[in-house]
Short mmCIF file of C-alpha atoms in Angstrom, two decimals:
data_model
loop_
_atom_site.label_atom_id
_atom_site.label_comp_id
_atom_site.label_asym_id
_atom_site.label_seq_id
_atom_site.Cartn_x
_atom_site.Cartn_y
_atom_site.Cartn_z
CA MET A 13 -6.03 -5.74 24.57
CA ARG A 14 -4.14 -2.86 23.06
CA GLY A 15 -5.12 -1.07 19.92
CA VAL A 16 -5.34 2.24 18.14
CA VAL A 17 -8.86 3.68 17.91
CA PHE A 18 -9.98 6.77 15.95
CA ASP A 19 -13.23 8.15 17.47
CA GLY A 20 -13.73 10.75 14.83
CA LYS A 21 -11.83 13.45 16.45
CA GLN A 22 -8.46 11.88 17.50
CA ALA A 23 -6.64 8.56 17.31
CA GLN A 24 -5.32 7.08 20.54
CA VAL A 25 -3.79 3.94 21.87
CA VAL A 26 -6.18 2.21 24.29
CA GLY A 27 -5.81 -0.97 26.40
CA ASP A 28 -9.45 -2.16 26.81
CA LEU A 29 -10.31 -3.60 23.30
CA GLU A 30 -12.13 -6.77 23.06
CA ILE A 31 -12.61 -8.99 19.92
CA ARG A 32 -15.03 -11.91 19.26
CA ASP A 33 -14.08 -15.39 18.39
CA PRO A 34 -13.68 -16.37 14.77
CA GLY A 35 -16.79 -17.48 12.94
CA PRO A 36 -17.00 -19.72 9.84
CA GLY A 37 -14.52 -18.78 7.16
CA GLU A 38 -12.54 -16.43 9.58
CA VAL A 39 -9.10 -16.35 10.96
CA LEU A 40 -8.00 -14.87 14.28
CA VAL A 41 -4.46 -13.40 14.01
CA ALA A 42 -2.16 -12.14 16.80
CA ILE A 43 -0.61 -9.22 15.22
CA ALA A 44 3.24 -9.02 15.60
CA ALA A 45 3.95 -5.93 13.39
CA ALA A 46 1.95 -3.35 11.40
CA GLY A 47 3.05 -0.77 8.95
CA LEU A 48 1.84 2.78 9.25
CA CYS A 49 0.54 3.80 5.88
CA HIS A 50 -0.70 7.14 4.73
CA SER A 51 -4.17 5.67 4.18
CA ASP A 52 -4.36 5.34 8.11
CA LEU A 53 -3.54 8.98 8.36
CA SER A 54 -5.99 9.94 5.64
CA VAL A 55 -8.80 8.45 7.86
CA ILE A 56 -7.64 10.58 10.70
CA ASP A 57 -7.49 13.82 8.51
CA GLY A 58 -10.75 13.03 6.81
CA THR A 59 -9.29 12.47 3.19
CA ILE A 60 -10.68 8.89 3.39
CA PRO A 61 -14.21 9.02 4.95
CA PHE A 62 -14.74 6.16 7.33
CA PRO A 63 -17.40 5.70 10.17
CA PRO A 64 -15.99 5.99 13.76
CA PRO A 65 -15.24 4.62 16.04
CA VAL A 66 -12.78 2.45 14.19
CA VAL A 67 -9.65 0.35 15.05
CA LEU A 68 -6.96 1.55 12.55
CA GLY A 69 -4.38 -0.32 10.67
CA HIS A 70 -4.42 -2.30 7.45
CA GLU A 71 -0.78 -3.50 6.81
CA GLY A 72 0.14 -6.25 9.05
CA ALA A 73 1.54 -9.63 9.77
CA GLY A 74 1.15 -12.11 12.66
CA VAL A 75 0.64 -15.63 13.94
CA VAL A 76 -2.70 -17.47 13.41
CA GLU A 77 -4.26 -18.16 16.85
CA ALA A 78 -7.47 -19.68 15.78
CA VAL A 79 -9.49 -20.47 12.73
CA GLY A 80 -13.25 -20.75 12.22
CA ALA A 81 -15.09 -23.63 10.53
CA GLY A 82 -14.17 -24.34 6.91
CA VAL A 83 -10.71 -22.69 7.00
CA THR A 84 -8.14 -25.28 5.81
CA HIS A 85 -5.23 -23.34 4.15
CA VAL A 86 -3.86 -21.92 7.47
CA ALA A 87 -3.71 -23.33 11.09
CA PRO A 88 -2.74 -22.07 14.38
CA GLY A 89 0.87 -21.28 14.59
CA ASP A 90 1.20 -20.32 10.92
CA HIS A 91 2.90 -17.10 10.07
CA VAL A 92 0.68 -14.95 7.72
CA SER A 93 0.85 -11.70 6.04
CA LEU A 94 -2.61 -9.96 5.66
CA SER A 95 -4.28 -8.61 2.66
CA THR A 96 -6.71 -5.59 3.02
CA LEU A 97 -9.28 -6.91 0.79
CA ALA A 98 -11.88 -9.42 2.00
CA ASN A 99 -12.99 -10.33 -1.57
CA CYS A 100 -15.98 -12.82 -1.67
CA GLY A 101 -14.29 -15.31 -4.08
CA ALA A 102 -17.58 -16.09 -5.75
CA CYS A 103 -18.61 -13.02 -7.86
CA ALA A 104 -17.81 -12.56 -11.63
CA ASP A 105 -14.72 -10.34 -10.91
CA CYS A 106 -13.31 -12.72 -8.36
CA ASP A 107 -13.94 -15.66 -10.82
CA ARG A 108 -12.07 -13.63 -13.55
CA GLY A 109 -9.04 -13.27 -11.26
CA ARG A 110 -9.79 -9.65 -10.36
CA PRO A 111 -10.47 -9.75 -6.66
CA THR A 112 -9.63 -5.96 -6.30
CA MET A 113 -12.85 -5.41 -8.24
CA CYS A 114 -14.97 -7.35 -5.97
CA ARG A 115 -17.94 -5.33 -5.03
CA LYS A 116 -18.08 -6.95 -1.56
CA ALA A 117 -14.41 -5.95 -0.79
CA ILE A 118 -15.21 -2.46 0.53
CA GLY A 119 -18.07 -0.34 1.73
CA MET A 120 -19.47 -2.87 4.15
CA PRO A 121 -17.27 -2.75 7.16
CA ASP A 122 -17.69 -5.34 9.91
CA ARG A 123 -17.55 -4.60 13.74
CA PRO A 124 -15.81 -7.55 15.39
CA PHE A 125 -14.22 -5.25 18.12
CA SER A 126 -15.81 -3.81 21.20
CA ARG A 127 -14.91 -1.45 23.88
CA ALA A 128 -16.90 -1.02 27.10
CA GLY A 129 -19.85 -2.73 25.32
CA GLN A 130 -19.71 -0.44 22.29
CA PRO A 131 -18.99 -2.03 18.88
CA LEU A 132 -16.14 -0.68 16.84
CA PHE A 133 -15.70 -0.74 12.99
CA GLN A 134 -12.84 -2.55 11.36
CA PHE A 135 -10.80 -0.53 8.92
CA ALA A 136 -10.08 -2.03 5.44
CA ALA A 137 -11.48 -5.43 6.67
CA ASN A 138 -8.15 -5.70 8.67
CA SER A 139 -7.46 -3.32 11.66
CA ALA A 140 -3.84 -4.26 12.10
CA PHE A 141 -3.22 -1.78 14.94
CA ALA A 142 -4.55 -4.14 17.43
CA GLU A 143 -2.91 -7.05 19.42
CA ARG A 144 -5.51 -9.42 17.60
CA THR A 145 -7.64 -9.02 14.61
CA LEU A 146 -10.19 -10.97 12.72
CA VAL A 147 -9.90 -11.44 8.95
CA LYS A 148 -11.65 -13.50 6.29
CA ALA A 149 -9.78 -16.61 5.37
CA VAL A 150 -8.90 -15.31 1.94
CA GLN A 151 -6.97 -12.43 3.56
CA ALA A 152 -4.48 -14.57 5.54
CA VAL A 153 -1.65 -15.74 3.32
CA LYS A 154 0.95 -18.13 4.82
CA ILE A 155 4.51 -17.02 4.62
CA PRO A 156 7.82 -18.58 5.44
CA ASP A 157 8.68 -18.39 9.18
CA GLU A 158 11.99 -16.86 8.35
CA VAL A 159 10.57 -13.70 6.87
CA PRO A 160 10.85 -11.15 9.66
CA MET A 161 7.43 -9.91 10.77
CA THR A 162 8.36 -6.25 10.60
CA SER A 163 9.27 -6.83 6.90
CA ALA A 164 6.29 -9.27 6.20
CA ALA A 165 3.87 -6.66 7.53
CA LEU A 166 4.59 -4.46 4.52
CA ILE A 167 3.83 -6.91 1.92
CA GLY A 168 0.06 -6.71 2.31
CA CYS A 169 -0.40 -3.09 1.29
CA GLY A 170 2.66 -0.99 0.19
CA VAL A 171 4.48 -3.85 -1.68
CA LEU A 172 1.22 -5.25 -3.17
CA THR A 173 0.29 -1.74 -4.27
CA GLY A 174 3.59 -0.53 -5.73
CA VAL A 175 5.13 -3.64 -7.17
CA GLY A 176 1.75 -4.86 -8.25
CA ALA A 177 1.08 -1.66 -10.14
CA VAL A 178 4.22 -2.27 -12.22
CA LEU A 179 3.83 -5.98 -12.84
CA ASN A 180 0.02 -6.45 -12.89
CA ARG A 181 -1.46 -3.16 -14.01
CA ALA A 182 1.18 -1.36 -16.16
CA LYS A 183 2.86 -4.65 -17.25
CA VAL A 184 6.21 -2.79 -17.64
CA GLY A 185 8.32 -4.55 -20.11
CA LEU A 186 12.01 -5.44 -20.31
CA GLY A 187 14.00 -2.34 -21.48
CA GLU A 188 11.09 0.11 -21.05
CA THR A 189 11.44 3.52 -19.31
CA VAL A 190 9.81 4.54 -16.07
CA VAL A 191 9.27 7.83 -14.14
CA VAL A 192 8.24 7.54 -10.38
CA ILE A 193 6.87 10.78 -8.88
CA GLY A 194 7.11 10.60 -5.15
CA THR A 195 9.40 8.13 -3.37
CA GLY A 196 7.50 7.33 -0.14
CA GLY A 197 6.58 3.73 0.64
CA ILE A 198 4.46 3.25 -2.45
CA GLY A 199 7.01 4.93 -4.78
CA LEU A 200 10.02 2.95 -3.58
CA ASN A 201 8.04 -0.24 -4.31
CA VAL A 202 7.13 1.08 -7.75
CA ILE A 203 10.84 1.64 -8.21
CA GLN A 204 11.80 -1.80 -7.21
CA GLY A 205 8.89 -3.30 -9.28
CA ALA A 206 10.30 -1.57 -12.31
CA ARG A 207 13.82 -2.89 -11.53
CA ILE A 208 12.42 -6.51 -11.22
CA ALA A 209 10.58 -6.07 -14.51
CA GLY A 210 13.91 -5.16 -16.22
CA ALA A 211 13.17 -1.37 -16.91
CA SER A 212 16.30 0.29 -18.62
CA VAL A 213 15.79 3.76 -17.04
CA ILE A 214 14.02 4.46 -13.88
CA VAL A 215 13.74 8.17 -12.93
CA ALA A 216 12.77 9.06 -9.46
CA VAL A 217 11.19 12.51 -8.72
CA ASP A 218 10.98 13.86 -5.17
CA ALA A 219 11.18 17.18 -3.50
CA ASN A 220 13.15 15.76 -0.64
CA PRO A 221 16.80 15.38 -1.69
CA ALA A 222 17.53 13.10 1.26
CA LYS A 223 15.53 10.46 -0.44
CA GLU A 224 17.89 10.14 -3.42
CA ALA A 225 20.16 7.42 -1.74
CA VAL A 226 17.24 5.15 -0.85
CA ALA A 227 15.63 5.55 -4.24
CA ARG A 228 18.85 4.51 -5.97
CA GLN A 229 19.09 1.59 -3.39
CA PHE A 230 15.71 0.33 -4.64
CA GLY A 231 16.60 0.63 -8.31
CA ALA A 232 16.34 4.27 -9.52
CA THR A 233 18.88 5.01 -12.21
CA HIS A 234 18.38 8.81 -11.97
CA PHE A 235 16.98 11.20 -9.33
CA VAL A 236 15.45 14.58 -9.97
CA ASP A 237 15.32 16.81 -6.97
CA ALA A 238 12.04 18.74 -7.57
CA SER A 239 13.02 21.31 -4.89
CA ALA A 240 16.16 22.29 -6.77
CA VAL A 241 15.00 22.80 -10.26
CA ALA A 242 12.76 25.47 -11.85
CA ASP A 243 10.95 22.97 -14.21
CA THR A 244 10.78 19.31 -12.97
CA SER A 245 9.41 18.08 -16.32
CA ALA A 246 12.37 19.74 -18.16
CA ALA A 247 14.76 18.10 -15.76
CA VAL A 248 13.20 14.67 -16.42
CA ARG A 249 13.26 15.24 -20.14
CA GLU A 250 17.04 15.74 -20.10
CA VAL A 251 17.14 12.12 -19.17
CA LEU A 252 14.23 11.03 -21.34
CA PRO A 253 13.95 13.50 -24.20
CA ALA A 254 11.06 11.61 -25.84
CA GLY A 255 9.24 10.94 -22.60
CA ALA A 256 8.74 7.81 -20.58
CA ASP A 257 6.95 4.58 -21.43
CA HIS A 258 5.29 4.65 -17.94
CA ALA A 259 4.82 7.42 -15.41
CA PHE A 260 3.58 6.53 -11.85
CA GLU A 261 2.10 9.36 -9.71
CA CYS A 262 2.40 8.23 -6.14
CA VAL A 263 1.66 11.50 -4.12
CA GLY A 264 -1.95 12.17 -4.82
CA ASN A 265 -1.55 15.67 -6.04
CA VAL A 266 -3.59 16.74 -9.16
CA LYS A 267 -0.84 18.99 -10.51
CA LEU A 268 1.52 15.97 -10.34
CA ILE A 269 -0.96 13.80 -12.12
CA ARG A 270 -0.97 16.26 -15.00
CA GLN A 271 2.84 16.23 -14.96
CA ALA A 272 2.76 12.47 -15.20
CA VAL A 273 0.53 12.64 -18.26
CA ASP A 274 2.74 15.33 -19.84
CA LEU A 275 5.96 13.21 -19.32
CA LEU A 276 4.61 10.30 -21.41
CA ASP A 277 6.19 9.20 -24.68
CA ARG A 278 3.93 7.97 -27.55
CA HIS A 279 1.98 4.98 -26.39
CA GLY A 280 2.90 5.80 -22.73
CA GLN A 281 0.87 5.01 -19.74
CA ALA A 282 0.24 7.25 -16.66
CA VAL A 283 -0.61 5.19 -13.58
CA LEU A 284 -2.41 6.97 -10.74
CA LEU A 285 -1.49 5.45 -7.26
CA GLY A 286 -1.53 8.55 -4.92
CA VAL A 287 -4.95 9.44 -3.50
CA PRO A 288 -6.11 13.04 -3.83
CA GLY A 289 -9.30 14.22 -2.11
CA PHE A 290 -12.28 12.36 -3.24
CA LYS A 291 -13.76 15.37 -5.08
CA GLU A 292 -10.63 16.69 -6.57
CA GLU A 293 -10.41 16.96 -10.43
CA ALA A 294 -7.32 16.72 -12.69
CA SER A 295 -6.91 17.95 -16.27
CA PHE A 296 -4.84 17.10 -19.30
CA LEU A 297 -4.53 18.10 -22.97
CA VAL A 298 -7.01 15.93 -24.78
CA SER A 299 -5.00 16.38 -28.06
CA SER A 300 -1.95 14.69 -26.40
CA MET A 301 -3.96 11.47 -25.86
CA TYR A 302 -4.30 10.79 -29.64
CA LEU A 303 -0.75 9.41 -29.61
CA ASP A 304 -2.07 6.15 -28.02
CA LYS A 305 -1.40 7.40 -24.55
CA THR A 306 -3.41 6.02 -21.57
CA ILE A 307 -4.28 7.26 -18.01
CA MET A 308 -5.18 4.36 -15.76
CA GLY A 309 -6.16 4.00 -12.13
CA CYS A 310 -4.93 1.20 -10.14
CA ARG A 311 -6.55 -0.23 -7.22
CA TYR A 312 -4.28 -2.24 -4.74
CA GLY A 313 -1.76 -3.09 -7.33
CA SER A 314 -4.40 -4.97 -9.31
CA SER A 315 -3.27 -7.77 -7.08
CA ARG A 316 -4.35 -11.36 -6.46
CA PRO A 317 -3.18 -11.53 -2.86
CA GLN A 318 -3.05 -15.25 -2.25
CA ARG A 319 -0.70 -15.50 -5.26
CA ASP A 320 1.13 -12.26 -5.02
CA ILE A 321 1.99 -12.12 -1.35
CA ALA A 322 3.49 -15.67 -1.61
CA LEU A 323 5.35 -14.57 -4.70
CA TYR A 324 6.76 -11.54 -3.06
CA ALA A 325 7.83 -13.39 0.03
CA GLU A 326 9.72 -15.85 -2.26
CA LEU A 327 11.39 -12.92 -4.13
CA TYR A 328 12.43 -11.53 -0.74
CA ARG A 329 14.00 -14.88 0.16
CA GLN A 330 15.90 -14.81 -3.27
CA GLY A 331 17.18 -11.31 -2.53
CA LYS A 332 15.36 -9.74 -5.35
CA LEU A 333 12.67 -7.85 -3.34
CA LEU A 334 13.83 -5.40 -0.74
CA LEU A 335 11.74 -5.51 2.50
CA ASP A 336 14.06 -4.95 5.31
CA GLU A 337 15.17 -1.70 3.75
CA LEU A 338 11.80 -0.34 3.67
CA VAL A 339 11.59 -0.36 7.49
CA THR A 340 12.97 2.97 8.52
CA GLU A 341 11.96 2.84 12.13
CA VAL A 342 10.15 0.40 14.52
CA TYR A 343 7.91 1.78 17.26
CA PRO A 344 6.11 0.02 20.09
CA VAL A 345 2.46 0.72 19.61
CA GLU A 346 2.57 3.05 22.66
CA ASP A 347 4.50 5.37 20.48
CA PHE A 348 1.85 5.67 17.82
CA ALA A 349 1.86 9.61 18.10
CA LYS A 350 5.55 9.79 17.34
CA ALA A 351 5.20 7.31 14.40
CA VAL A 352 2.48 9.62 12.90
CA ASP A 353 4.61 12.70 13.39
CA ASP A 354 7.61 11.07 11.82
CA ALA A 355 5.40 10.00 8.80
CA HIS A 356 3.82 13.46 8.41
CA HIS A 357 7.28 15.04 8.20
CA GLY A 358 8.75 12.43 5.85
CA ARG A 359 11.32 11.21 8.17
CA VAL A 360 10.60 7.55 7.33
CA ALA A 361 9.94 5.38 4.28
CA ARG A 362 7.77 3.16 6.45
CA GLY A 363 7.32 3.15 10.17
CA VAL A 364 6.32 -0.18 11.66
CA LEU A 365 4.39 -0.65 14.96
CA THR A 366 5.05 -3.81 17.02
CA PHE A 367 2.91 -5.47 19.75
#
């Protein structure tokens, strides 16, 4: 079968992957569509260290082909969106409703794939850049058949991360103010999460002025073109003189993390979603924090995937959550290199691979 394999030096589309049958508690899914996320690119460029060879992809949707023993919530033929976290469901954090904190959710990759007899690792317990993948039962969330696969694919990472950061982690309240730094796939979902939460002012900041239209489509009330102003923070404060209740950094740049903190009003929260290099450090004025300000990390939108994916699919059906509009370009998997180039150059909000 076809898939995208990173061998430690380059990523390429291959046609000779094999995958084992599902074991107890596992689901075999025929992938229909998979979003190309910057986390996949970060494996290729080394920002996210991951052992090769590995089948890439972690944002996908498809149709259940087979289930292992003990799986009852999905059945062959069901349409599913996939979570990237294979939480155990039995530890203290899972029991508290915090599956993103499960210590078995990351760091112990499985190897369900093989190629010419060599086992290959699975990325993010998902590997959606393959015609078929194996996931833990908890990762497969049934969705309505009418949700297009190209849109459903994006729920399991970009939407869960961005919308979840607003609703689950920051808990943005009705009438509060929000600044979103970076309007890529994650940033757009933060923007629409803030809109759904009822934020009164949503300021989008990006160095690409071409992104203004889509940022406003998703809910931004103001747009600051960081490439056209000498002082981005001053431009934001023209809209919010006292600062923002919430500032989301969606780029992964330590200077922008500092900017997010500096843009906070009293009792404000800076939420870090972008991923800098693992050893990079950021700084802030300690004295500014004594006005009850908070800097918080956010892992995977602090989500509960079985609950949240189903919720977001329903919000899509109600017209409240934009998914189709996130899909800028659809590529056959054979055009993976073009999809990567478009993502690198900011030509797409989200590119989606199809099989």
